[in-house]
XYZ file of C-alpha atoms in Angstrom:
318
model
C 0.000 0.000 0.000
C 1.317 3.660 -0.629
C 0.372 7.130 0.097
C 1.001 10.382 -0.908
C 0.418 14.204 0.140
C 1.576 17.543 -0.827
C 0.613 20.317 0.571
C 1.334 23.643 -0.851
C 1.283 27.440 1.127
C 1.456 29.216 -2.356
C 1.152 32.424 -0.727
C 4.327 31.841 1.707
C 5.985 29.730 -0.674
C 6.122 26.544 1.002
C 6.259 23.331 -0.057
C 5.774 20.045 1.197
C 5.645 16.122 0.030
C 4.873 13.298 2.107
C 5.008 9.806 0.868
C 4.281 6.487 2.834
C 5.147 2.452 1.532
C 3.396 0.128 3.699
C 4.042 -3.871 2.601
C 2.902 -6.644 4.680
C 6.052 -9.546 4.992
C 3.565 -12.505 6.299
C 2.814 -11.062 9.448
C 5.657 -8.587 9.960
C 5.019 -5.029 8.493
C 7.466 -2.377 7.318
C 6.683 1.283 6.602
C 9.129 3.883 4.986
C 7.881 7.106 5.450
C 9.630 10.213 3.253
C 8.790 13.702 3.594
C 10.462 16.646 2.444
C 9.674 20.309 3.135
C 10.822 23.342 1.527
C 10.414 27.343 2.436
C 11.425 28.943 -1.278
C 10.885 32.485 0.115
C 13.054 31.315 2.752
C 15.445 28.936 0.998
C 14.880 26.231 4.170
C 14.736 23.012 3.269
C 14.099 19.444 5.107
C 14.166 15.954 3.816
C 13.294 13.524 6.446
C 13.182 9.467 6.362
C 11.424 7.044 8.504
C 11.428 3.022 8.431
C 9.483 1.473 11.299
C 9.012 -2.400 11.469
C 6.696 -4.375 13.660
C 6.024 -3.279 17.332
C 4.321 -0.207 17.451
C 3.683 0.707 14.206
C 0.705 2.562 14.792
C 2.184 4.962 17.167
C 4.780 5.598 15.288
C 2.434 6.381 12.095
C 0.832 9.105 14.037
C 3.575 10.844 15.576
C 5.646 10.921 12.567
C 2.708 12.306 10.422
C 2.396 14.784 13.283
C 5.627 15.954 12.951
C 5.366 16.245 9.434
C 2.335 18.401 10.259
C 3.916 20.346 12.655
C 7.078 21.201 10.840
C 5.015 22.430 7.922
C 3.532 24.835 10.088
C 6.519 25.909 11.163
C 7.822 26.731 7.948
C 5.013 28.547 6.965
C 6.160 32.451 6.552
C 3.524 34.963 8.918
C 4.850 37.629 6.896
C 3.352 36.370 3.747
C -0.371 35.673 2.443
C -1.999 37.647 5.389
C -4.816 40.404 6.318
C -4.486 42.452 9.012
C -6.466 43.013 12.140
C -8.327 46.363 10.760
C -11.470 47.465 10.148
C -13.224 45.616 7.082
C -10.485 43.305 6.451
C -11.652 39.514 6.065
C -9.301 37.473 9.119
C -7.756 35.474 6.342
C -7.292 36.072 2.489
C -9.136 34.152 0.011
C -10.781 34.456 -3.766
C -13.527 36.402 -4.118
C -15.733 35.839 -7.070
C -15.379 39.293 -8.398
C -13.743 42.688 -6.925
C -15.639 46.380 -8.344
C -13.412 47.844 -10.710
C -9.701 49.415 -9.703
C -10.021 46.386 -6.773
C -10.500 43.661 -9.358
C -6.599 42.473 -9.289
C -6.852 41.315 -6.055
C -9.620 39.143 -6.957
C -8.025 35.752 -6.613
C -6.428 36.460 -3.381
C -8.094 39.742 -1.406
C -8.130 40.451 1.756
C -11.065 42.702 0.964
C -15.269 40.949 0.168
C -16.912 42.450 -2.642
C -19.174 44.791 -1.186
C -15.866 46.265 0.466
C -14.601 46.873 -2.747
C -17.597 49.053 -4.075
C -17.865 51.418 -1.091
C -13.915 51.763 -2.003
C -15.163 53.854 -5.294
C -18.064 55.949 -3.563
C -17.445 59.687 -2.943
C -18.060 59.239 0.821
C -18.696 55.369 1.839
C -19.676 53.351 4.834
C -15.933 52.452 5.033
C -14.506 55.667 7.037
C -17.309 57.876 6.233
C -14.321 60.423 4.775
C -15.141 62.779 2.082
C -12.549 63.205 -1.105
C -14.141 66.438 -1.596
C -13.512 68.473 1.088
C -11.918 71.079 -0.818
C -14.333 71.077 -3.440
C -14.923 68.370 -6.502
C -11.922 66.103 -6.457
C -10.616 65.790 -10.343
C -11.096 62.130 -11.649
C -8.089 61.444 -12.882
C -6.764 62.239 -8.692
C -9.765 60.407 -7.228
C -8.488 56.995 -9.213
C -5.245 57.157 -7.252
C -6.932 57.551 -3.671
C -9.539 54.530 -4.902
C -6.363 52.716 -5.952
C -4.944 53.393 -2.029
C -7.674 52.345 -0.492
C -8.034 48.870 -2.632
C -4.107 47.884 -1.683
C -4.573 48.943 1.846
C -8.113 46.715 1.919
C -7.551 44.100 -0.471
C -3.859 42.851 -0.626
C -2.589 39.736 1.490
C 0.980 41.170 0.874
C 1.725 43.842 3.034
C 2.973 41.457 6.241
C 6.533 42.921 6.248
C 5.168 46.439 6.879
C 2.264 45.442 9.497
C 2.455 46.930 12.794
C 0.304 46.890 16.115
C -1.631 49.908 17.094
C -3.146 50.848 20.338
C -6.757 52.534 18.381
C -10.694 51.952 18.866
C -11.385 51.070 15.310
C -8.542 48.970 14.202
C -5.266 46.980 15.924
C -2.598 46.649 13.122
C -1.988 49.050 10.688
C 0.829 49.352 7.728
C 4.089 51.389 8.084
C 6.493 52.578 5.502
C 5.668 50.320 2.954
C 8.367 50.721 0.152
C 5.828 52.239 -2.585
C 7.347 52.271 -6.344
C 8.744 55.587 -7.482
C 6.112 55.340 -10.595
C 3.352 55.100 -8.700
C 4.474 58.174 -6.250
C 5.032 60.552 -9.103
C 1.999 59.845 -10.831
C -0.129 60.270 -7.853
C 1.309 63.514 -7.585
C 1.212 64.364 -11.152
C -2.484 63.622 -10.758
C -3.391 65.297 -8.452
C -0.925 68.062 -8.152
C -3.791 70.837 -9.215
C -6.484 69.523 -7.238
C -7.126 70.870 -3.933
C -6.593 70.105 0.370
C -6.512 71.674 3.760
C -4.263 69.282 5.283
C -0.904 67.617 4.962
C -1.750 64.560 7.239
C -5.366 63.175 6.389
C -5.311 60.582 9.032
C -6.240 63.206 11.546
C -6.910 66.567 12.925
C -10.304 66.939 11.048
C -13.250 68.432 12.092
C -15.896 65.788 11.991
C -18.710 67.005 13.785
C -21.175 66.604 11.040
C -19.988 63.010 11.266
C -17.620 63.214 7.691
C -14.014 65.370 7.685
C -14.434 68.875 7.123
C -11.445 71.091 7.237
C -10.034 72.315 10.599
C -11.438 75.911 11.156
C -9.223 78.347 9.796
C -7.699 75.846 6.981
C -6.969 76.695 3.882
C -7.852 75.198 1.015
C -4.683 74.889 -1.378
C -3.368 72.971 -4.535
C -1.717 69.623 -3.644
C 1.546 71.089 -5.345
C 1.993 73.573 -2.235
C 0.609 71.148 0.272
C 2.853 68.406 -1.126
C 5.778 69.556 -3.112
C 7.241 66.407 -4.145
C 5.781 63.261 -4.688
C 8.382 61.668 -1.759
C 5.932 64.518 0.246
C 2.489 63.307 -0.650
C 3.360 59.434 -0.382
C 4.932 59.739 2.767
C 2.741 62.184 4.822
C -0.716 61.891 3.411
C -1.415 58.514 5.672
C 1.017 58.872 8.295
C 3.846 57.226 7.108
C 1.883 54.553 5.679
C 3.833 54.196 2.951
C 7.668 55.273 2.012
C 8.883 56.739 -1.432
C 10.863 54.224 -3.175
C 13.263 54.552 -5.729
C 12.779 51.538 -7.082
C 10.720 51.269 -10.547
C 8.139 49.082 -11.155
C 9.159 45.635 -11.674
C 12.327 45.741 -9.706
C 11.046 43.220 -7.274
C 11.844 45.816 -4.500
C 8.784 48.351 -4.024
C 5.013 47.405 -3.635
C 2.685 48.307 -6.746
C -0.468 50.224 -6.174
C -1.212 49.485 -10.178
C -0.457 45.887 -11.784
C -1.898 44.161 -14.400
C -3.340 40.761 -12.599
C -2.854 39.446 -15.978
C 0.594 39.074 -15.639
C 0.386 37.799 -11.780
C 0.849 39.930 -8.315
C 4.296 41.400 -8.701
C 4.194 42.339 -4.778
C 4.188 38.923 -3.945
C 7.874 38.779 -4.779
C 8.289 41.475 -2.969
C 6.739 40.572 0.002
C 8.539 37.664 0.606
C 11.928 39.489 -0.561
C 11.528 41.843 2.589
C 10.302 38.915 4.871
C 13.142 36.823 4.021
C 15.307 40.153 5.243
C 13.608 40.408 8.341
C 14.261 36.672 8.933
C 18.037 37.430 8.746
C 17.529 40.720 10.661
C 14.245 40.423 13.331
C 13.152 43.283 15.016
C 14.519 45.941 12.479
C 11.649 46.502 10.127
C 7.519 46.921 10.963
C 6.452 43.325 10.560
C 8.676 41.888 13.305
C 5.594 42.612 15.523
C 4.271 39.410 14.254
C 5.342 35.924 15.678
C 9.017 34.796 13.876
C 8.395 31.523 11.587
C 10.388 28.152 12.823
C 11.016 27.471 16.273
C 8.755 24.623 16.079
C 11.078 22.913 14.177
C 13.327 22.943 17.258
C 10.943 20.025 18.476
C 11.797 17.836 15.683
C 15.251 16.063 17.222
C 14.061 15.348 20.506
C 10.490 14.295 19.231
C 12.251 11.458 17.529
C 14.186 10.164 19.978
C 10.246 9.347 21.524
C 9.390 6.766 18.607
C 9.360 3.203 19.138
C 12.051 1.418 19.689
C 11.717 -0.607 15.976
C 12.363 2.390 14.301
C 15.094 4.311 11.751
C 14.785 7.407 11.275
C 17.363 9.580 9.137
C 17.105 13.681 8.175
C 18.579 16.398 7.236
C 17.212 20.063 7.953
C-alpha cells in the first residue's frame, strides 16, 4: 500500500511532500515514510526518512505524520499571504468571485469581500465615512489614485513585512512605511498636483462634527503642489507614514505596486517575501517583526524522535 500528500502554502511559498510504503512480509510489516519540506521564500529546506518495522507501528504512524504536520507549520512564513487586524479586512485572504473595478486584481487572493470593494469607489462610503471632496470636486483622474490606495490597503494579502500593532478603537494593526514604487508616487502627484486640500496629514486633525471630515477651522484650502511639493511629500505624509517613497521602478522586485496588471500575476508577492526573508536574517529591524518569527517549532523535531518506538530508523537532514 502507498500514500502520498503535498501540501502547498502558495502564498508563503512553502512546499511540502509526504510519501508512505506500507508492505505486509507474512505477518511482519514495514513502513518507509519520506517527507520533504521546503520554504522557497526562505530557501529552508528538510528531507526527512522514517522506516518502522513491527512493534508499534501505529504509534509511530501518528507521531511521525504529526511531525510532518507540525514542521510544515513551522515553515510557513507569517509575513506572507496575510490580512491584518483592521477594520473591514476579512481574518484570512481568500478568492472572491469578483472585486468592483480598480479592486479587481486582487480578486483571486483579497483580503477585501466584494461589497468592500464598491464602497472603495463611492465619494463618501460606509468604510470611514471620509469625504474626497472636502476642498471642493476632487478631479477624476486624482480620485483613481486615492480609490487605488484604499483597494491595496483593503484588499492585498501582501503587506505582512510592513504590518504593525496599534493601540486605536477602530482597528489593531496598521501598515508602516511600505516601500511604494517611485512610478506610482510621481503619478499620484502628477495627478493630483492641481487639485485641492486643507491638510498635509489626512489621518487626523479633522473636524468631523457633522460626522464626515471637514477642514479644521481656519484651513486653507490649497493645490496639492503647495501642500505636497514632491511626490516623496504626498506618499509619505498623506497617511502617516503609511507608505515610504521608493526609488525603485516598477518591476524591480523591491517596491510594492499600487497598479499591476493581474494578468501578468501579483508582482508584490515577490516582494513581500523578498523583505520577509530580510527580516528573517535581521528580526526586530523593520515593521512586521511585531508578528510571531516563523520556525522554532522545528526545534521540536530532534528530541520528538528520539520518543518513537524502539523498531524504528529514522534519518534527516534540515
Amino acid at each position: 500500500m502507498q500514500m502520498w500528500m503535498r501540501k502547498q502554502d502558495e502564498g508563503g511559498g512553502m512546499q511540502m511532500w509526504m510519501q508512505i510504503w506500507m508492505q505486509d512480509e507474512g505477518g511482519g510489516m514495514r513502513i518507509w515514510m519520506q517527507i520533504w519540506m521546503q520554504d522557497e521564500g526562505g530557501g529552508m529546506q528538510m528531507w526527512m526518512q522514517i522506516w518502522m518495522q513491527d512493534e508499534g507501528v501505529s504509534l509511530a504512524v501518528a507521531l511521525a505524520v504529526a511531525l510532518a504536520l507540525l514542521a510544515a507549520e513551522a515553515l510557513k512564513e507569517p509575513l506572507l499571504n496575510v490580512c491584518m487586524d483592521a477594520k473591514h479586512h476579512k481574518s484570512e485572504p481568500g478568492p472572491e468571485g469578483s472585486l468592483y473595478e480598480q479592486c479587481s486584481p486582487w480578486k483571486d487572493n483579497a483580503c477585501c469581500t466584494a461589497n468592500t470593494s464598491l464602497e472603495a469607489h463611492k465619494d463618501q462610503s460606509y468604510l470611514y465615512n471620509f469625504n474626497w471632496n472636502h476642498c471642493g470636486v476632487m478631479p477624476p483622474k486624482c480620485k483613481r489614485h486615492f480609490i487605488q490606495d484604499t483597494c491595496l490597503y483593503e484588499c492585498s494579502p501582501n503587506l505582512g513585512p510592513w504590518i504593525e500593532q496599534v493601540d486605536s478603537s477602530w482597528r489593531r494593526e496598521r501598515i508602516l512605511h511600505v516601500p511604494l514604487c517611485r512610478e506610482d508616487c510621481e503619478e499620484w502627484w502628477e495627478d493630483c498636483k492641481d487639485a485641492l486640500t486643507c491638510k498635509e496629514n489626512w489621518h487626523k486633525g479633522w473636524n468631523w462634527a457633522t460626522g464626515t471630515n471637514r477642514c479644521p477651522w481656519g484651513s486653507m484650502c490649497r493645490p496639492f503642489s503647495q501642500v505636497f511639493p514632491r511626490p516623496q511629500d504626498l506618499c509619505e505624509k498623506i497617511w502617516s507614514n503609511s507608505f515610504r517613497y521608493s526609488r525603485e521602478p516598477r518591476g524591480s522586485g523591491r517596491c510594492i505596486q499600487m497598479w499591476f496588471d493581474p494578468a501578468r500575476g501579483n508582482p508584490n508577492v515577490a516582494v513581500a517575501r523578498f523583505y520577509a526573508r530580510s527580516q528573517r536574517s535581521q528580526p526586530g529591524q523593520a515593521a512586521g517583526a511585531a508578528r510571531a518569527p516563523p520556525c522554532p517549532a522545528l526545534l521540536l523535531l530532534p528530541p520528538a524522535l528520539l520518543l518513537l518506538p524502539g523498531q524504528l530508523g529514522a534519518l534527516g537532514s534540515l
